[in-house]
XYZ file of C-alpha atoms in Angstrom:
670
model
C -12.331 29.310 -6.017
C -8.678 30.385 -5.951
C -5.722 28.626 -4.370
C -4.888 29.862 -0.839
C -1.462 31.390 -0.243
C 1.429 29.112 0.636
C 2.684 29.113 4.216
C 6.435 28.627 4.581
C 9.049 29.524 7.180
C 12.822 29.826 7.181
C 12.923 26.207 8.369
C 10.819 24.933 5.482
C 12.637 22.781 2.922
C 13.670 24.530 -0.291
C 12.168 21.599 -2.162
C 10.817 18.063 -1.608
C 11.839 14.776 -3.249
C 9.502 11.778 -3.097
C 11.059 8.409 -3.954
C 8.786 5.412 -4.535
C 10.105 1.866 -4.234
C 7.281 -0.467 -5.279
C 6.914 -3.400 -2.803
C 9.841 -2.419 -0.548
C 9.504 -4.068 2.861
C 11.166 -3.426 6.241
C 11.253 -7.208 6.738
C 13.877 -7.282 3.976
C 15.525 -3.954 4.738
C 16.123 -4.164 8.485
C 18.266 -7.345 8.452
C 20.366 -5.813 5.642
C 20.727 -2.576 7.636
C 21.860 -4.623 10.654
C 24.498 -6.325 8.492
C 25.687 -2.969 7.166
C 24.508 -3.739 3.625
C 22.113 -0.797 3.167
C 24.044 2.172 4.598
C 22.014 4.842 2.809
C 18.659 3.939 4.288
C 20.387 3.255 7.623
C 21.529 6.875 7.531
C 18.026 8.072 6.769
C 16.696 6.118 9.754
C 19.269 7.766 12.018
C 18.831 11.300 10.666
C 15.071 11.367 10.207
C 11.828 9.456 10.766
C 10.920 5.917 9.706
C 8.193 3.337 10.185
C 5.567 1.151 8.559
C 3.167 2.494 5.947
C -0.121 0.596 5.941
C -1.633 0.016 2.513
C -5.247 -0.103 1.381
C -7.025 -2.993 -0.346
C -7.061 -4.342 -2.934
C -3.262 -4.307 -3.030
C -2.942 -3.377 -6.722
C -0.199 -0.951 -7.786
C -2.185 1.312 -10.166
C -4.820 1.911 -7.501
C -2.293 2.403 -4.702
C 0.128 4.752 -6.429
C -2.763 6.950 -7.533
C -4.062 6.949 -3.968
C -0.581 8.021 -2.840
C -0.408 10.807 -5.466
C -3.910 12.177 -4.797
C -4.577 11.412 -1.134
C -7.878 9.836 -2.179
C -9.377 6.377 -2.412
C -10.088 4.725 -5.771
C -13.793 5.618 -5.785
C -12.666 9.258 -5.834
C -9.546 9.126 -7.986
C -11.016 6.846 -10.648
C -8.297 4.234 -11.182
C -9.837 0.842 -10.460
C -7.437 -1.675 -11.950
C -4.641 -2.353 -14.377
C -6.777 -1.967 -17.507
C -9.964 -0.251 -18.668
C -12.182 -0.320 -21.759
C -11.062 1.837 -24.674
C -13.348 4.841 -25.047
C -14.042 3.806 -28.655
C -15.303 0.381 -27.526
C -12.742 -1.503 -29.613
C -10.979 -3.293 -26.767
C -9.166 -2.622 -23.504
C -6.064 -0.618 -22.656
C -3.820 -0.080 -19.612
C -4.986 2.658 -17.276
C -3.522 6.056 -18.085
C -3.188 9.515 -16.584
C -6.533 10.287 -18.216
C -8.127 7.556 -16.062
C -7.503 9.683 -12.976
C -10.423 12.036 -12.412
C -8.927 14.230 -9.670
C -5.772 16.255 -9.174
C -2.492 14.682 -8.161
C -0.044 16.597 -5.995
C 1.863 17.845 -9.068
C -1.399 19.309 -10.441
C -2.043 21.101 -7.120
C 1.490 22.522 -7.109
C 1.047 23.695 -10.735
C -1.628 26.079 -9.433
C 1.213 27.889 -7.634
C 3.584 27.786 -10.594
C 5.769 25.381 -8.608
C 7.804 23.148 -10.890
C 7.559 19.377 -10.494
C 9.796 16.692 -11.966
C 7.898 13.389 -12.180
C 9.610 10.262 -13.516
C 8.031 6.869 -14.155
C 4.987 7.266 -11.885
C 2.508 4.426 -12.278
C -0.271 5.257 -14.755
C 1.234 8.633 -15.664
C 1.039 8.100 -19.455
C 0.464 10.227 -21.444
C 2.687 12.747 -19.668
C 0.668 15.673 -18.273
C 1.483 19.295 -19.265
C 2.282 20.337 -15.711
C 4.605 23.137 -14.597
C 7.907 21.288 -14.870
C 8.812 17.941 -16.469
C 6.981 14.648 -16.585
C 8.365 11.379 -17.969
C 5.617 8.777 -18.085
C 5.772 5.129 -17.051
C 5.840 4.065 -20.700
C 9.156 5.842 -21.412
C 11.071 2.731 -20.324
C 9.178 0.490 -22.763
C 10.826 0.076 -26.121
C 12.042 -2.580 -28.546
C 15.585 -3.064 -29.779
C 15.841 -3.136 -33.563
C 19.216 -3.473 -35.300
C 20.924 -2.914 -31.971
C 19.141 0.378 -31.306
C 16.081 1.242 -29.236
C 12.923 2.300 -31.023
C 12.138 6.034 -30.599
C 10.106 7.122 -27.554
C 6.492 7.888 -28.223
C 5.526 11.521 -28.659
C 3.344 11.514 -25.543
C 5.654 10.002 -22.931
C 7.611 13.212 -22.194
C 6.494 16.715 -21.304
C 7.653 19.086 -22.587
C 7.970 17.240 -25.862
C 11.190 19.065 -26.803
C 13.052 17.006 -24.160
C 12.171 13.676 -25.774
C 15.304 13.247 -27.900
C 17.549 14.453 -25.086
C 16.085 11.974 -22.594
C 16.048 9.114 -25.115
C 19.841 8.928 -24.748
C 19.433 7.832 -21.124
C 17.557 4.641 -21.912
C 19.556 1.514 -21.021
C 19.415 -1.504 -23.313
C 19.225 -5.045 -21.883
C 22.358 -5.900 -23.828
C 24.242 -3.207 -21.909
C 23.700 -5.168 -18.682
C 26.899 -7.198 -19.054
C 28.648 -9.811 -16.920
C 30.057 -7.177 -14.602
C 26.520 -6.091 -13.742
C 25.052 -9.599 -13.515
C 27.632 -11.525 -11.483
C 27.133 -9.645 -8.168
C 23.512 -10.819 -8.262
C 23.946 -14.227 -9.954
C 27.529 -15.457 -9.326
C 27.062 -18.618 -11.445
C 25.687 -16.740 -14.461
C 28.383 -18.175 -16.752
C 27.378 -21.737 -15.926
C 23.689 -20.944 -16.312
C 24.194 -19.975 -19.945
C 24.498 -23.719 -20.645
C 20.941 -24.250 -19.301
C 17.906 -23.787 -21.508
C 15.597 -22.309 -18.863
C 17.904 -19.772 -17.219
C 16.542 -16.345 -16.192
C 19.457 -14.194 -17.226
C 17.578 -12.535 -20.082
C 14.744 -11.618 -17.731
C 17.269 -10.259 -15.245
C 18.892 -8.086 -17.934
C 15.505 -6.773 -19.063
C 14.383 -5.834 -15.540
C 17.717 -4.278 -14.669
C 17.664 -2.211 -17.885
C 14.196 -0.861 -16.990
C 15.332 0.100 -13.484
C 18.546 1.701 -14.747
C 16.598 3.663 -17.379
C 14.380 5.249 -14.724
C 17.398 6.066 -12.545
C 19.485 7.543 -15.346
C 16.594 9.706 -16.511
C 15.767 10.872 -13.000
C 19.343 11.805 -12.107
C 19.740 13.785 -15.330
C 16.588 15.791 -14.662
C 17.224 16.323 -10.946
C 20.679 17.690 -11.728
C 19.047 20.607 -13.582
C 18.092 22.146 -10.231
C 15.006 23.877 -11.631
C 12.377 21.996 -9.653
C 10.472 22.499 -6.385
C 8.980 19.030 -6.043
C 10.119 15.741 -7.583
C 8.582 12.256 -7.585
C 10.600 9.291 -8.881
C 9.015 5.844 -9.034
C 11.098 2.657 -9.179
C 9.132 -0.503 -9.897
C 12.220 -2.726 -9.736
C 11.803 -4.359 -6.308
C 8.291 -5.499 -7.180
C 9.242 -6.719 -10.660
C 12.316 -8.566 -9.425
C 10.253 -9.977 -6.562
C 7.783 -11.587 -8.928
C 10.682 -13.191 -10.795
C 13.151 -14.050 -8.013
C 11.630 -13.889 -4.506
C 10.747 -17.584 -4.589
C 14.518 -18.300 -4.582
C 15.299 -16.050 -1.595
C 16.434 -17.830 1.613
C 15.078 -19.785 3.374
C 14.678 -22.296 0.531
C 11.058 -23.073 -0.362
C 10.112 -26.736 -0.731
C 8.800 -26.093 -4.243
C 12.137 -24.676 -5.471
C 14.832 -26.945 -6.875
C 18.280 -27.029 -5.302
C 19.823 -25.844 -8.583
C 17.535 -22.790 -8.891
C 18.004 -21.901 -5.233
C 21.789 -22.063 -5.621
C 21.655 -19.917 -8.768
C 19.292 -17.118 -7.708
C 19.303 -16.991 -3.898
C 21.305 -13.719 -3.807
C 19.151 -11.793 -6.291
C 16.721 -10.072 -3.946
C 19.405 -9.031 -1.464
C 21.351 -7.624 -4.377
C 18.347 -5.708 -5.721
C 17.730 -4.064 -2.338
C 21.398 -3.103 -2.106
C 21.276 -1.714 -5.633
C 18.288 0.458 -4.734
C 20.170 1.662 -1.636
C 23.063 2.732 -3.883
C 20.712 4.552 -6.244
C 19.119 6.303 -3.268
C 22.561 7.535 -2.165
C 23.069 9.045 -5.611
C 19.784 10.922 -5.290
C 20.649 12.204 -1.806
C 24.049 13.401 -2.986
C 22.431 15.240 -5.896
C 19.621 17.054 -4.095
C 21.661 18.358 -1.171
C 20.893 19.201 2.438
C 18.224 21.806 1.674
C 15.840 19.174 0.281
C 13.389 17.100 2.311
C 13.479 13.500 1.054
C 10.611 11.048 1.599
C 10.964 7.367 0.679
C 7.842 5.190 0.512
C 6.484 1.920 -0.814
C 2.872 1.096 -1.624
C 2.952 -2.318 0.075
C 5.403 -4.970 1.228
C 6.296 -8.319 -0.274
C 6.225 -11.700 1.439
C 9.756 -13.025 1.775
C 9.548 -15.707 4.487
C 7.314 -18.653 5.433
C 4.240 -16.711 4.269
C 5.320 -16.795 0.629
C 2.596 -18.456 -1.475
C 3.203 -21.591 -3.559
C 5.260 -20.344 -6.553
C 4.244 -23.122 -8.919
C 2.185 -22.052 -11.948
C -1.516 -21.672 -11.230
C -1.131 -21.891 -7.445
C -1.143 -18.178 -6.621
C -1.438 -14.849 -8.411
C 1.040 -11.953 -8.246
C -1.102 -10.052 -5.711
C -0.934 -12.976 -3.270
C 2.716 -12.080 -2.685
C 1.880 -8.528 -1.517
C 2.136 -7.793 2.213
C -0.097 -5.020 3.682
C 2.724 -2.928 5.162
C 5.123 -0.819 3.106
C 7.917 1.517 4.169
C 8.184 5.192 5.093
C 11.423 7.065 5.738
C 12.084 10.809 5.642
C 14.959 13.182 6.314
C 15.967 16.771 5.714
C 14.722 20.264 6.593
C 11.230 20.254 8.049
C 11.580 16.619 9.231
C 12.193 15.513 12.816
C 15.441 13.734 13.615
C 15.851 10.236 15.038
C 12.153 9.384 15.447
C 9.919 6.413 14.785
C 6.638 6.738 12.893
C 3.632 4.695 13.998
C 0.225 4.153 12.475
C 0.823 5.822 9.102
C -0.976 4.816 5.906
C -0.666 5.608 2.212
C -3.608 8.050 2.401
C -1.428 10.221 4.669
C 1.366 10.741 2.136
C -0.048 13.592 0.012
C -1.419 15.611 2.983
C 2.023 15.382 4.602
C 3.899 16.327 1.424
C 1.600 19.304 0.899
C 2.269 20.432 4.464
C 6.021 20.288 3.773
C 5.428 22.429 0.673
C 3.396 24.960 2.692
C 0.146 24.014 0.936
C -3.070 22.869 2.694
C -4.684 19.488 2.100
C -8.360 19.208 1.124
C -11.136 18.025 3.409
C -11.881 15.420 0.745
C -8.477 13.775 1.440
C -9.265 11.252 4.197
C -5.657 10.855 5.356
C -3.975 12.918 8.061
C -0.924 15.124 8.057
C 1.772 13.064 9.818
C 2.531 15.813 12.316
C 4.885 13.533 14.234
C 7.116 13.448 11.118
C 7.429 17.211 10.853
C 9.689 19.629 12.658
C 7.592 21.671 15.092
C 8.815 24.877 13.492
C 6.939 24.042 10.282
C 3.588 25.854 10.659
C 4.160 25.749 14.420
C 3.877 21.971 14.380
C 0.198 22.067 13.420
C -1.479 21.033 10.158
C -2.427 23.980 7.957
C -6.161 24.725 7.825
C -7.679 22.596 5.074
C -9.619 23.827 2.097
C -12.834 22.116 1.007
C -11.385 20.565 -2.140
C -8.719 21.207 -4.710
C -11.056 20.046 -7.458
C -12.879 23.385 -7.479
C -9.762 25.554 -7.515
C -9.681 27.418 -10.809
C -6.724 27.842 -13.118
C -4.326 25.704 -15.094
C -3.233 22.553 -13.290
C -1.821 20.439 -16.123
C -4.475 17.699 -16.219
C -5.445 16.165 -19.548
C -9.028 16.235 -20.779
C -10.388 12.665 -20.348
C -11.101 12.261 -24.067
C -7.467 12.551 -25.188
C -6.449 9.891 -27.680
C -3.880 7.233 -26.750
C -1.726 5.662 -29.433
C -2.804 2.033 -30.005
C 0.777 0.773 -30.352
C 1.746 2.318 -27.009
C -1.226 0.679 -25.301
C -0.410 -2.670 -26.897
C 3.178 -2.614 -25.590
C 2.067 -1.709 -22.054
C -0.613 -4.403 -22.202
C 1.964 -7.030 -23.159
C 4.021 -6.155 -20.128
C 1.026 -6.541 -17.767
C 0.270 -9.939 -19.301
C 3.921 -10.994 -18.917
C 3.870 -10.021 -15.209
C 0.721 -12.063 -14.704
C -1.476 -9.159 -13.569
C -4.000 -9.552 -16.403
C -4.892 -12.216 -18.919
C -4.124 -11.701 -22.586
C -7.139 -10.140 -24.322
C -9.232 -12.739 -26.117
C -10.410 -12.467 -29.688
C -13.912 -11.908 -28.333
C -13.680 -8.147 -27.833
C -17.076 -7.802 -26.185
C -16.186 -10.489 -23.619
C -12.833 -8.851 -22.905
C -14.563 -5.518 -22.267
C -17.227 -7.125 -20.045
C -14.595 -8.990 -18.042
C -12.526 -5.813 -17.593
C -15.520 -3.820 -16.371
C -16.473 -6.607 -13.961
C -12.911 -6.923 -12.655
C -12.616 -3.190 -12.022
C -16.016 -3.080 -10.350
C -14.970 -5.918 -8.047
C -11.758 -4.052 -7.231
C -13.807 -0.977 -6.377
C -16.087 -3.066 -4.163
C -13.035 -4.375 -2.275
C -11.885 -0.791 -1.824
C -15.270 0.191 -0.401
C -15.120 -2.726 2.026
C -11.616 -1.657 3.023
C -13.004 1.791 3.922
C -15.901 0.153 5.836
C -18.540 1.374 3.370
C -20.344 -1.979 3.460
C -23.750 -0.672 2.426
C -22.405 0.877 -0.763
C -20.487 -2.308 -1.506
C -23.658 -4.408 -1.169
C -25.513 -2.124 -3.566
C -22.748 -2.515 -6.166
C -22.602 -6.293 -5.723
C -26.368 -6.562 -6.174
C -26.112 -4.524 -9.392
C -23.519 -6.853 -10.960
C -24.394 -9.179 -13.805
C -25.501 -12.566 -12.372
C -22.627 -14.320 -14.131
C -20.261 -12.266 -11.938
C -22.411 -11.877 -8.838
C -22.812 -15.625 -8.386
C -19.107 -16.459 -8.439
C -17.458 -17.666 -5.224
C -15.200 -14.572 -4.732
C -18.160 -12.238 -5.177
C -20.450 -14.221 -2.873
C -17.674 -14.327 -0.267
C -17.321 -10.547 -0.468
C -21.112 -10.160 -0.211
C -21.188 -12.353 2.882
C -18.455 -10.229 4.445
C -20.472 -7.077 3.796
C -23.715 -8.584 5.097
C -22.021 -9.629 8.323
C -20.574 -6.110 8.524
C -24.009 -4.467 8.376
C -25.609 -7.091 10.648
C -27.839 -8.727 8.023
C -27.374 -12.178 9.498
C -30.324 -13.810 7.747
C -29.119 -12.980 4.248
C -25.515 -13.704 5.238
C -26.518 -17.206 6.286
C -28.287 -17.786 2.975
C -25.189 -16.711 1.016
C -22.762 -18.700 3.186
C -24.854 -21.879 3.019
C -24.868 -21.623 -0.769
C -21.112 -21.184 -0.734
C -20.672 -24.129 1.631
C -22.765 -26.319 -0.662
C -20.671 -25.378 -3.710
C -17.259 -25.374 -1.999
C -17.569 -27.493 1.165
C -13.815 -27.507 1.791
C -13.326 -23.744 1.599
C -11.556 -22.557 4.793
C -12.755 -18.999 4.266
C -16.419 -20.045 4.017
C -16.125 -22.134 7.184
C -14.470 -19.212 8.963
C -17.308 -16.911 7.997
C -19.893 -19.460 9.103
C -18.102 -19.490 12.426
C -18.318 -15.710 12.551
C -22.045 -15.883 11.770
C -22.754 -18.478 14.453
C -20.887 -16.327 16.936
C -22.822 -13.208 15.890
C -26.051 -15.131 16.492
C -24.916 -16.151 19.971
C -24.009 -19.744 19.106
C -20.498 -19.776 20.545
C -20.165 -23.576 20.604
C -21.192 -23.906 16.952
C -18.779 -21.123 16.041
C -15.978 -22.912 17.902
C -16.701 -26.126 16.017
C -16.372 -24.450 12.627
C -13.200 -22.599 13.567
C -11.459 -25.558 15.173
C -12.117 -27.705 12.110
C -10.597 -25.043 9.880
C -7.634 -24.684 12.242
C -6.930 -28.387 11.872
C -6.913 -28.197 8.068
C -5.268 -24.857 7.213
C -3.036 -23.424 9.959
C -1.475 -20.773 7.641
C -4.430 -18.390 7.974
C -3.754 -15.750 10.644
C -7.308 -14.483 10.334
C -8.618 -17.868 11.407
C -6.693 -17.875 14.668
C -7.681 -14.249 15.299
C -11.348 -15.172 14.888
C -10.941 -18.242 17.095
C -9.268 -16.038 19.692
C -12.185 -13.591 19.591
C -14.658 -16.385 20.282
C -12.514 -17.633 23.143
C -12.392 -14.110 24.556
C -16.140 -13.755 24.550
C -16.569 -17.169 26.198
C -13.973 -16.146 28.842
C -11.402 -18.818 27.871
C -8.609 -16.286 28.253
C -5.612 -18.644 28.376
C -6.788 -20.416 25.215
C -7.408 -17.024 23.599
C -3.782 -16.009 24.279
C -2.634 -19.238 22.616
C -4.848 -18.592 19.561
C -3.538 -15.051 19.109
C 0.023 -16.240 19.566
C -0.572 -18.784 16.789
C -1.774 -15.938 14.558
C 1.412 -14.001 15.369
C 3.576 -17.018 14.566
C 2.106 -16.917 11.080
C 2.068 -13.124 10.686
C 4.106 -11.190 13.213
C 2.577 -7.871 12.095
C -1.079 -8.655 12.695
C -2.640 -5.711 14.574
C -5.766 -7.763 15.301
C -3.713 -10.477 16.964
C -1.862 -7.955 19.138
C -5.173 -6.313 20.073
C -6.797 -9.652 20.912
C -3.876 -10.832 23.009
C -3.840 -7.477 24.814
C -7.434 -7.907 25.874
C -6.867 -11.518 26.980
C -3.856 -10.528 29.059
C -5.769 -7.613 30.575
C -8.516 -10.006 31.671
C -5.837 -12.302 33.154
C -4.486 -9.407 35.189
C -1.266 -8.813 33.242
C -1.766 -5.085 32.536
C 1.864 -4.393 31.584
C 1.922 -7.080 28.852
C -1.513 -5.933 27.701
C -0.232 -2.368 27.370
C 2.755 -3.474 25.283
C 0.562 -5.503 22.903
C -2.054 -2.755 22.527
C 0.657 -0.167 21.867
C 2.171 -2.417 19.193
C -1.254 -2.745 17.498
C -1.737 1.047 17.513
C 1.758 1.511 16.103
C 0.933 -0.766 13.177
C -2.419 0.882 12.383
C -3.223 4.287 13.842
C -6.988 4.105 13.164
C -7.722 1.185 15.475
C -10.071 2.325 18.236
C -10.040 -1.013 20.052
C -6.275 -0.763 20.495
C -6.471 2.745 21.993
C -9.294 1.561 24.270
C -7.110 -1.277 25.584
C -4.149 1.078 25.983
C -6.387 3.269 28.153
C -7.646 0.361 30.237
C -4.140 -0.986 30.775
C -2.752 2.419 31.772
C -5.631 2.885 34.207
C -4.909 -0.524 35.738
C -1.241 0.441 36.060
C -2.149 3.612 37.974
C -1.412 6.076 35.159
C -4.788 7.866 34.794
C -3.483 10.970 32.968
C -2.082 8.825 30.137
C -5.169 6.591 30.232
C -7.431 9.597 29.654
C -5.369 10.657 26.635
C -5.609 7.184 25.055
C -9.338 6.903 25.725
C -10.032 10.364 24.316
C -8.316 9.265 21.100
C -10.443 6.107 21.111
C -13.767 7.934 21.393
C -12.627 10.425 18.780
C -12.059 7.536 16.353
C -15.157 5.608 17.463
C -17.762 7.916 19.044
C -20.195 5.006 19.287
C -18.055 2.841 21.588
C -20.007 3.135 24.828
C -17.521 1.028 26.816
C -14.802 3.575 26.061
C -16.973 6.482 27.281
C -17.697 4.598 30.533
C -14.015 3.775 31.007
C -13.133 7.422 30.358
C -15.677 8.546 32.944
C -14.051 6.299 35.516
C -10.573 7.647 34.734
C -11.724 11.269 35.028
C -13.380 10.424 38.332
C -10.042 9.028 39.569
C -8.402 12.293 38.504
C -11.027 14.279 40.376
C -12.304 15.884 37.156
C -15.988 15.285 37.893
C -17.307 17.587 35.160
C -15.444 15.644 32.478
C -16.590 12.391 34.059
C -20.249 13.461 33.857
C -19.754 14.562 30.249
C -18.313 11.130 29.350
C -21.225 9.380 31.070
C -23.706 11.540 29.153
C -21.987 10.600 25.873
C -22.211 6.937 26.828
C -25.911 7.350 27.540
C -26.535 9.012 24.187
C -24.752 6.140 22.423
C -26.904 3.547 24.172
C -30.047 5.576 23.464
């Protein structure tokens, strides 16, 4: 199979720049934009398109950034965690570019001879021999000996001849002096007198971020590229170190630490905005620029307890990242709704005039693109890029990785808290790594609603893993998802016996009782959990669902509003409140809530159904039909939507379409 021809027009961008800010969040950015403190991204919002970017689960960077680069889920791209067993069976190593078993966008573009410049992308080591330049994510990792950085490894730069040239752009922690520190930590001089200050950590993280930026700007200035992808991990790394000190002050944080570090995160966002301006100035007006993050980062009352052992790094990750785009081929002054990280690569390929594959489950974000690009329609897809012949720059999976390089990368993961330090028992370390990655993959399958496959994988786990509380909880979720209520009850009762105070177990027991028609028993479980742990938005959403089904609509509104007090971006809460308000006769408020839910997550059939019902109630049948058609496209088995659509078409006098909708409803019920 050969690559199809590119499709470009005179309005297509000359090239495309993708900028990744790990963990960037509109909840942090928008207030800073309002205060005039992030003028670069404010300009992008005015000149282009911006909105939320929903992530996938589990919210782990190596899985997410490979999903972004490939347009595929982890079961297809092959990266299932932070680490993996060494092929020689002698231990574990960080995931590498050889862990990825399908083509990334830069491999696809290599088929066309298009040159890519890729800097710092997560799990891109060893650098791939693509058309263009690749600087791997291990380039920034080095030691300082006798005041000088150790040489870069031979495999972190492609082509290798650029290694010495690029080595000069590495920034040493010692080069981050008082002038660079004081804007972020004004009392840095006083902190030097304290034993437990974080200035060294700040210098280290800033040096890593500056290294990526200096390297990227040097390469982008060469002007010999068609596509570029630059990944900055700084916001996420600084978040894990300093977000607990961000205002408002957390109860667990001392007054002294709050006073010292409260400006750090605002400063880091402003610093990234300045770096972004440099990139925009360099690439010029003929380049389409896309800025994304893989997830957000809790920065308000939802921040977990920062004390040691209370929460892991992933608990800080919020499920909505950022998307902003500007330049040729991009619409101007628009909002983006319902986008997800699976949509990034199909959309980038469209900008480059290259079709996506049918095995990429995301959509081309047509609402982002100028209508003159391919006449505003997605290019016809090919079956898969995996069968396209020719050089694409991927490594063979058996390539050797230097042990010292792996050890340095492993130490950084341990320091960030993402993985535990390998034990002296090598076999146990390998077993634990395999089990952890398998559990991550199971979570990913559940996220994509492939519950049956997830159950099969859980059942195949070693009993020592399968019988743990997290695994049993996941199994119960899957069993409820496929309707196996008998086995779900068995699993949940075992969990309740072992962990009687677990809010999640009680919530799931409530869900089970409700599924079995025991609304009162479900209510009892959920109300008891609500009294003990009010921070769980999922709890109040579930309670609201039970109240909806028992026709307690006013109480349901209150439950969903409680969920929104905890998490103001909960699409399930907006959807639930929309239905409750619709039943109470407030169609306009119901429409607003349902539209908000659909804006947060595009693939949400229930939201589109409620939009349709609300529009019909408001006397807008044409728009109602459009919303309901989208609903039945997303969920062909939703008989209520087909019936509602039939009624709308009857109102419009389109009897043939009404009969067709009724027939579809009948087939669903049959």
